[in-house]
CSV table of C-alpha atoms and ligand atoms in Angstrom, one decimal:
chain,number,residue,atom,x,y,z
A,25,UNK,CA,57.8,37.2,-29.8
A,26,UNK,CA,60.9,34.9,-30.1
A,27,UNK,CA,63.9,36.8,-30.8
A,28,UNK,CA,67.2,35.1,-31.9
A,29,UNK,CA,70.1,37.3,-30.7
A,30,UNK,CA,73.2,37.7,-33.0
A,31,UNK,CA,75.6,34.8,-32.2
A,32,UNK,CA,78.2,37.3,-31.1
A,33,UNK,CA,76.1,38.4,-28.2
A,34,UNK,CA,77.5,36.9,-24.7
A,35,UNK,CA,75.6,35.9,-21.8
A,36,UNK,CA,76.0,39.2,-19.8
A,37,UNK,CA,74.7,41.2,-22.7
A,38,UNK,CA,71.8,38.8,-23.5
A,39,UNK,CA,70.8,38.7,-19.8
A,40,UNK,CA,70.7,42.6,-19.8
A,41,UNK,CA,68.6,42.8,-22.9
A,42,UNK,CA,66.2,40.2,-21.2
A,43,UNK,CA,65.8,42.5,-18.3
A,44,UNK,CA,65.4,45.7,-20.6
A,45,UNK,CA,62.8,44.2,-22.8
A,46,UNK,CA,61.0,42.1,-19.9
A,47,UNK,CA,62.0,38.8,-21.7
A,48,UNK,CA,63.0,35.4,-20.8
A,49,UNK,CA,66.5,34.8,-21.9
A,50,UNK,CA,67.6,31.3,-22.8
A,51,UNK,CA,70.3,29.7,-25.0
A,52,UNK,CA,69.1,27.3,-27.5
A,53,UNK,CA,72.2,25.6,-28.3
A,54,UNK,CA,73.2,27.8,-31.0
A,55,UNK,CA,72.5,31.3,-29.7
A,56,UNK,CA,70.9,33.4,-27.0
A,57,UNK,CA,67.1,33.8,-27.4
A,58,UNK,CA,64.6,36.4,-25.9
A,59,UNK,CA,61.2,35.5,-25.4
A,60,UNK,CA,58.6,38.3,-24.7
A,61,UNK,CA,54.9,38.0,-24.3
A,62,UNK,CA,53.2,37.2,-27.5
A,63,UNK,CA,51.5,40.7,-27.3
A,64,UNK,CA,54.8,42.1,-28.6
A,65,UNK,CA,54.5,42.2,-32.4
A,66,UNK,CA,57.3,44.6,-33.2
A,67,UNK,CA,61.1,45.1,-32.3
A,68,UNK,CA,62.5,48.4,-31.6
A,69,UNK,CA,65.4,49.6,-33.7
A,70,UNK,CA,68.0,49.0,-31.1
A,71,UNK,CA,67.2,45.5,-30.4
A,72,UNK,CA,66.6,44.9,-34.3
A,73,UNK,CA,70.2,45.6,-34.8
A,74,UNK,CA,71.3,42.9,-32.3
A,75,UNK,CA,68.9,40.4,-33.8
A,76,UNK,CA,69.3,37.6,-36.3
A,77,UNK,CA,65.6,36.7,-36.6
A,78,UNK,CA,62.4,37.2,-34.8
A,79,UNK,CA,59.2,35.4,-34.7
A,80,UNK,CA,55.7,36.6,-34.0
A,81,UNK,CA,53.3,34.3,-32.0
A,82,UNK,CA,49.5,34.4,-32.1
A,83,UNK,CA,49.5,33.3,-28.3
A,84,UNK,CA,51.8,32.4,-25.5
A,85,UNK,CA,52.3,29.1,-27.1
A,86,UNK,CA,55.5,30.1,-28.6
A,87,UNK,CA,58.4,27.6,-28.5
A,88,UNK,CA,56.1,24.7,-28.8
A,89,UNK,CA,54.3,26.2,-31.8
A,90,UNK,CA,54.6,24.9,-35.3
A,91,UNK,CA,54.4,28.5,-36.3
A,92,UNK,CA,57.9,28.9,-34.9
A,93,UNK,CA,59.3,25.4,-35.5
A,94,UNK,CA,57.2,23.4,-37.9
A,95,UNK,CA,59.1,20.1,-37.3
A,96,UNK,CA,58.1,17.8,-34.5
A,97,UNK,CA,61.0,17.9,-32.0
A,98,UNK,CA,63.2,14.8,-31.9
A,99,UNK,CA,63.6,13.4,-28.4
A,100,UNK,CA,66.4,10.9,-27.9
A,101,UNK,CA,65.3,8.5,-25.1
A,102,UNK,CA,68.7,6.8,-25.2
A,103,UNK,CA,67.2,3.4,-26.3
A,104,UNK,CA,65.0,4.9,-29.0
A,105,UNK,CA,64.4,8.2,-30.7
A,106,UNK,CA,60.9,9.7,-30.9
A,107,UNK,CA,59.4,12.6,-33.1
A,108,UNK,CA,61.4,14.3,-35.9
A,109,UNK,CA,61.7,12.3,-38.9
A,110,UNK,CA,61.0,8.9,-37.1
A,111,UNK,CA,57.7,7.2,-37.4
A,112,UNK,CA,58.2,5.6,-33.9
A,113,UNK,CA,55.4,4.9,-31.5
A,114,UNK,CA,56.9,3.9,-28.3
A,115,UNK,CA,55.0,1.6,-25.8
A,116,UNK,CA,55.9,2.3,-22.2
A,117,UNK,CA,54.4,0.1,-19.6
A,118,UNK,CA,54.7,-0.9,-15.9
A,119,UNK,CA,52.5,-0.7,-12.8
A,120,UNK,CA,50.9,2.5,-11.5
A,121,UNK,CA,53.2,2.3,-8.4
A,122,UNK,CA,56.3,0.4,-7.3
A,123,UNK,CA,54.9,-1.8,-4.6
A,124,UNK,CA,57.7,-4.4,-4.0
A,125,UNK,CA,60.9,-5.7,-5.6
A,126,UNK,CA,59.0,-8.8,-6.6
A,127,UNK,CA,56.3,-6.9,-8.3
A,128,UNK,CA,58.5,-4.6,-10.1
A,129,UNK,CA,60.9,-7.3,-11.0
A,130,UNK,CA,57.8,-9.0,-12.8
A,131,UNK,CA,57.0,-5.9,-14.7
A,132,UNK,CA,60.6,-5.5,-15.9
A,133,UNK,CA,60.5,-9.1,-17.0
A,134,UNK,CA,57.4,-8.4,-19.1
A,135,UNK,CA,59.0,-5.6,-20.7
A,136,UNK,CA,62.1,-7.7,-21.5
A,137,UNK,CA,59.9,-10.4,-22.9
A,138,UNK,CA,58.1,-8.1,-25.4
A,139,UNK,CA,60.9,-5.8,-26.2
A,140,UNK,CA,59.4,-2.8,-24.4
A,141,UNK,CA,62.3,-0.4,-23.5
A,142,UNK,CA,60.9,1.9,-21.0
A,143,UNK,CA,59.4,0.9,-17.7
A,144,UNK,CA,56.9,3.2,-15.9
A,145,UNK,CA,56.0,3.1,-12.3
A,146,UNK,CA,55.4,5.8,-9.6
A,147,UNK,CA,57.3,6.1,-6.3
A,148,UNK,CA,55.8,9.3,-5.1
A,149,UNK,CA,52.0,8.9,-5.9
A,150,UNK,CA,49.7,11.9,-6.1
A,151,UNK,CA,46.8,10.2,-4.5
A,152,UNK,CA,43.4,11.7,-4.0
A,153,UNK,CA,43.0,10.6,-0.4
A,154,UNK,CA,45.9,11.0,2.1
A,155,UNK,CA,44.7,7.6,3.6
A,156,UNK,CA,45.7,5.5,0.6
A,157,UNK,CA,48.9,4.1,-0.5
A,158,UNK,CA,51.3,7.1,-1.1
A,159,UNK,CA,54.1,5.1,-2.8
A,160,UNK,CA,57.4,3.8,-1.4
A,161,UNK,CA,59.2,7.0,-2.0
A,162,UNK,CA,62.9,6.8,-2.2
A,163,UNK,CA,62.9,3.0,-1.8
A,164,UNK,CA,60.7,2.9,-4.7
A,165,UNK,CA,63.2,5.0,-6.7
A,166,UNK,CA,66.0,2.7,-5.7
A,167,UNK,CA,64.0,-0.4,-6.8
A,168,UNK,CA,63.4,1.3,-10.3
A,169,UNK,CA,67.2,1.9,-10.4
A,170,UNK,CA,67.9,-1.8,-9.7
A,171,UNK,CA,65.6,-2.6,-12.7
A,172,UNK,CA,67.6,-0.2,-14.9
A,173,UNK,CA,70.9,-1.8,-14.0
A,174,UNK,CA,69.7,-5.3,-14.1
A,175,UNK,CA,67.7,-5.3,-17.3
A,176,UNK,CA,69.0,-2.2,-19.2
A,177,UNK,CA,65.6,-0.5,-19.1
A,178,UNK,CA,65.0,3.3,-19.1
A,179,UNK,CA,62.7,4.4,-16.3
A,180,UNK,CA,59.9,6.9,-16.3
A,181,UNK,CA,58.6,8.1,-12.9
A,182,UNK,CA,56.7,10.9,-11.6
A,183,UNK,CA,57.4,14.0,-9.6
A,184,UNK,CA,54.4,14.8,-7.1
A,185,UNK,CA,55.7,17.8,-5.4
A,186,UNK,CA,58.8,20.0,-4.7
A,187,UNK,CA,60.0,17.8,-1.6
A,188,UNK,CA,61.5,15.1,-3.7
A,189,UNK,CA,62.2,16.8,-7.1
A,190,UNK,CA,65.8,16.4,-7.0
A,191,UNK,CA,65.6,12.6,-6.2
A,192,UNK,CA,63.2,12.1,-9.1
A,193,UNK,CA,65.5,14.0,-11.5
A,194,UNK,CA,68.5,12.0,-10.3
A,195,UNK,CA,66.7,8.6,-10.7
A,196,UNK,CA,64.6,9.0,-13.6
A,197,UNK,CA,65.6,8.7,-17.2
A,198,UNK,CA,62.2,10.5,-18.1
A,199,UNK,CA,60.6,12.9,-15.6
A,200,UNK,CA,56.9,12.5,-15.5
A,201,UNK,CA,54.9,15.5,-14.2
A,202,UNK,CA,51.7,14.3,-13.2
A,203,UNK,CA,48.2,15.8,-14.1
A,204,UNK,CA,47.9,17.3,-10.7
A,205,UNK,CA,51.4,18.7,-10.7
A,206,UNK,CA,51.0,20.3,-14.3
A,207,UNK,CA,50.4,23.8,-12.8
A,208,UNK,CA,53.3,23.6,-10.2
A,209,UNK,CA,55.7,26.3,-11.7
A,210,UNK,CA,58.5,25.3,-9.3
A,211,UNK,CA,58.4,21.7,-10.6
A,212,UNK,CA,58.2,23.1,-14.3
A,213,UNK,CA,61.0,25.3,-14.0
A,214,UNK,CA,63.2,23.1,-12.1
A,215,UNK,CA,62.5,20.2,-14.8
A,216,UNK,CA,63.5,23.0,-17.2
A,217,UNK,CA,67.0,23.0,-15.9
A,218,UNK,CA,67.2,19.2,-15.9
A,219,UNK,CA,69.2,17.4,-18.6
A,220,UNK,CA,66.6,14.8,-19.2
A,221,UNK,CA,63.4,14.5,-21.2
A,222,UNK,CA,60.2,15.5,-19.5
A,223,UNK,CA,56.6,14.0,-20.0
A,224,UNK,CA,53.8,16.5,-18.8
A,225,UNK,CA,50.5,15.1,-18.2
A,226,UNK,CA,47.4,17.3,-19.0
A,227,UNK,CA,45.7,18.3,-16.0
A,228,UNK,CA,42.1,16.9,-16.0
A,229,UNK,CA,40.6,20.4,-15.8
A,230,UNK,CA,43.0,22.1,-18.0
A,231,UNK,CA,42.4,23.6,-21.6
A,232,UNK,CA,44.8,22.6,-24.4
A,233,UNK,CA,46.3,26.2,-24.1
A,234,UNK,CA,47.0,26.0,-20.4
A,235,UNK,CA,48.5,22.4,-21.0
A,236,UNK,CA,50.9,23.7,-23.5
A,237,UNK,CA,51.7,26.8,-21.7
A,238,UNK,CA,52.9,24.4,-18.9
A,239,UNK,CA,55.2,23.0,-21.5
A,240,UNK,CA,56.5,26.6,-22.3
A,241,UNK,CA,57.7,27.0,-18.7
A,242,UNK,CA,60.0,23.8,-19.2
A,243,UNK,CA,61.0,24.9,-22.7
A,244,UNK,CA,61.8,28.4,-21.9
A,245,UNK,CA,63.9,27.4,-19.0
A,246,UNK,CA,66.2,25.7,-21.3
A,247,UNK,CA,65.0,22.1,-21.7
A,248,UNK,CA,64.0,21.4,-25.3
A,249,UNK,CA,62.9,17.7,-24.6
A,250,UNK,CA,59.3,17.9,-23.7
A,251,UNK,CA,56.4,15.4,-24.4
A,252,UNK,CA,52.9,16.0,-23.8
A,253,UNK,CA,50.6,13.3,-22.4
A,254,UNK,CA,46.8,13.3,-22.8
A,255,UNK,CA,45.3,11.2,-19.9
A,256,UNK,CA,41.8,12.2,-20.0
A,257,UNK,CA,39.9,15.2,-18.9
A,258,UNK,CA,36.8,15.6,-16.7
A,259,UNK,CA,33.5,16.0,-18.4
A,260,UNK,CA,30.0,15.5,-17.5
A,261,UNK,CA,30.4,11.8,-17.9
A,262,UNK,CA,30.9,9.7,-14.7
A,263,UNK,CA,30.7,6.2,-16.1
A,264,UNK,CA,34.2,6.3,-17.3
A,265,UNK,CA,36.9,7.7,-15.0
A,266,UNK,CA,37.7,10.5,-17.4
A,267,UNK,CA,37.2,11.3,-21.2
A,268,UNK,CA,40.1,10.6,-23.5
A,269,UNK,CA,40.3,13.9,-25.6
A,270,UNK,CA,41.3,12.6,-29.0
A,271,UNK,CA,40.1,15.8,-30.5
A,272,UNK,CA,42.6,17.7,-28.3
A,273,UNK,CA,45.3,15.3,-29.5
A,274,UNK,CA,44.5,16.2,-33.1
A,275,UNK,CA,44.8,19.8,-32.2
A,276,UNK,CA,48.2,19.5,-30.3
A,277,UNK,CA,49.5,17.6,-33.3
A,278,UNK,CA,48.4,20.3,-35.7
A,279,UNK,CA,49.6,23.2,-33.7
A,280,UNK,CA,52.5,22.1,-31.5
A,281,UNK,CA,56.0,20.7,-32.4
A,282,UNK,CA,55.9,18.4,-29.2
A,283,UNK,CA,55.7,14.8,-29.4
A,284,UNK,CA,52.3,13.4,-28.1
A,285,UNK,CA,52.0,10.4,-25.7
A,286,UNK,CA,48.7,8.9,-24.9
A,287,UNK,CA,47.5,7.3,-21.6
A,288,UNK,CA,44.3,5.5,-22.1
A,289,UNK,CA,44.6,3.8,-18.7
A,290,UNK,CA,43.9,6.8,-16.7
A,291,UNK,CA,41.3,8.0,-19.0
A,292,UNK,CA,39.3,5.0,-19.1
A,293,UNK,CA,39.8,3.8,-15.5
A,294,UNK,CA,38.7,0.4,-16.2
A,295,UNK,CA,40.8,-2.4,-17.9
A,296,UNK,CA,38.2,-3.5,-20.2
A,297,UNK,CA,38.4,-0.4,-22.4
A,298,UNK,CA,42.1,0.2,-22.4
A,299,UNK,CA,43.3,-2.0,-25.2
A,300,UNK,CA,40.7,-0.8,-27.8
A,301,UNK,CA,41.5,2.8,-26.8
A,302,UNK,CA,45.1,2.1,-27.2
A,303,UNK,CA,44.7,0.8,-30.7
A,304,UNK,CA,42.5,3.8,-31.6
A,305,UNK,CA,45.4,6.2,-30.3
A,306,UNK,CA,48.1,4.2,-32.4
A,307,UNK,CA,45.8,4.6,-35.4
A,308,UNK,CA,46.0,8.3,-34.9
A,309,UNK,CA,49.7,8.0,-35.4
A,310,UNK,CA,50.7,9.3,-31.9
A,311,UNK,CA,54.3,9.2,-30.6
A,312,UNK,CA,53.7,6.9,-27.8
A,313,UNK,CA,51.5,5.0,-25.4
A,314,UNK,CA,51.5,4.8,-21.5
A,315,UNK,CA,49.8,1.7,-20.4
A,316,UNK,CA,49.4,0.4,-16.8
A,317,UNK,CA,50.0,-3.1,-16.3
A,318,UNK,CA,50.2,-5.1,-13.0
A,319,UNK,CA,51.0,-8.8,-12.3
A,320,UNK,CA,47.9,-9.1,-10.3
A,321,UNK,CA,45.6,-6.0,-10.8
A,322,UNK,CA,43.2,-6.9,-8.2
A,323,UNK,CA,45.8,-6.6,-5.6
A,324,UNK,CA,47.2,-3.4,-6.8
A,325,UNK,CA,47.7,-0.7,-4.2
A,326,UNK,CA,46.8,2.1,-6.7
A,327,UNK,CA,44.5,2.4,-9.8
A,328,UNK,CA,43.6,-1.4,-9.4
A,329,UNK,CA,40.6,-1.4,-11.8
A,330,UNK,CA,42.4,0.0,-14.8
A,331,UNK,CA,45.8,-1.9,-14.8
A,332,UNK,CA,46.0,-4.6,-17.6
A,333,UNK,CA,47.0,-8.1,-16.5
A,334,UNK,CA,50.1,-9.5,-18.3
A,335,UNK,CA,47.9,-11.7,-20.6
A,336,UNK,CA,45.8,-8.7,-21.6
A,337,UNK,CA,49.1,-6.7,-22.2
A,338,UNK,CA,50.5,-9.4,-24.4
A,339,UNK,CA,47.5,-9.6,-26.6
A,340,UNK,CA,47.4,-5.7,-27.0
A,341,UNK,CA,51.0,-5.5,-27.6
A,342,UNK,CA,50.8,-8.1,-30.5
A,343,UNK,CA,47.9,-6.1,-32.1
A,344,UNK,CA,49.6,-2.9,-32.1
A,345,UNK,CA,52.2,-3.5,-34.8
A,346,UNK,CA,49.4,-4.3,-37.3
A,347,UNK,CA,47.5,-0.9,-36.4
A,348,UNK,CA,50.9,1.0,-36.4
A,349,UNK,CA,51.7,-0.6,-39.9
A,350,UNK,CA,48.5,0.5,-41.4
A,351,UNK,CA,49.4,4.1,-40.6
A,352,UNK,CA,53.0,3.9,-41.5
A,353,UNK,CA,54.3,3.7,-38.1
A,354,UNK,CA,56.5,1.5,-36.2
A,355,UNK,CA,56.0,0.2,-32.6
A,356,UNK,CA,59.2,0.5,-30.6
B,4,PEP,C1,50.1,7.8,-12.9
B,4,PEP,O1,50.6,7.9,-14.1
B,4,PEP,O2,50.0,6.9,-12.3
B,4,PEP,C2,49.3,9.0,-12.5
B,4,PEP,C3,49.0,9.2,-11.2
B,4,PEP,O3,48.7,9.8,-13.6
B,4,PEP,P1,48.0,11.2,-13.6
B,4,PEP,O4,49.1,12.2,-13.1
B,4,PEP,O5,47.8,11.3,-15.1
B,4,PEP,O6,46.8,11.2,-12.8
B,5,MN,MN1,48.1,5.3,-12.0
């Protein structure tokens, strides 16, 4: 249950009530809010007298639920706003990993050429093998910072584990929590205290319920700016890298108030399918796309097979406006 305490209740009192009722206590900008397990369906008389409103939830998808807040959250990314009353579909692009200044400069230049406002690239890569390129770490973050300053781009980059979470929070404009980090509650809670938007990628073995409950860790820690990213789940199919769960996307849009971003690059795993999938995603009216691009995909140090070259991305980008227009949305 979500309980809006009376506005006159201060921090000490709210915290004490939180402990008494085994609830998370947070401030939502207007008042203190207690959140109990969704199994709680009734307020006791004492708490009722201190309460402005209360909301029953079917499951522990609570703050993210349309039952609680029917409107899609508005997320201000600085250069553009997503969700809410906007019909914006943001296109985010860049390489899988920052590899060198030359490579990330080329990626940034492509963004500027096409009016793409957010550059993606990982500096701490969550690789499947310890023997492959692990990312440039802090040096990579500094190169991304340089691109932000030089080109006025916003940066999304991922946090892999707790060892560098503060660095990523400091350098990123949008913090990406990778598919493998989705269950890391240390990362989720810390991002919940950060004053920056967070994009959570769905773990490839996670149910929709588990995925959105990860978002609940961030939201209930006080950060309202959370986006969900479907990036493919593991199924019996092995010919494609993962299976892009568009049914799941429809479910997320129906049941949650969080903007939904689609990553067809990791789902497909091969460049040849990415543009068609991206258009299909835009036709669903999603809030954004995350597409991997590389100046020379064959030479990429991670995810070489799935990155679009710049020609492929230019062609894709050009076609997206038409698809978006057909479903009443704008590419930004
Ligand atoms: C990435 O965005 O490059 C990445 C590693 O994604 P995921 O966490 O979805 O595998
Ligand atoms: Mn990648």
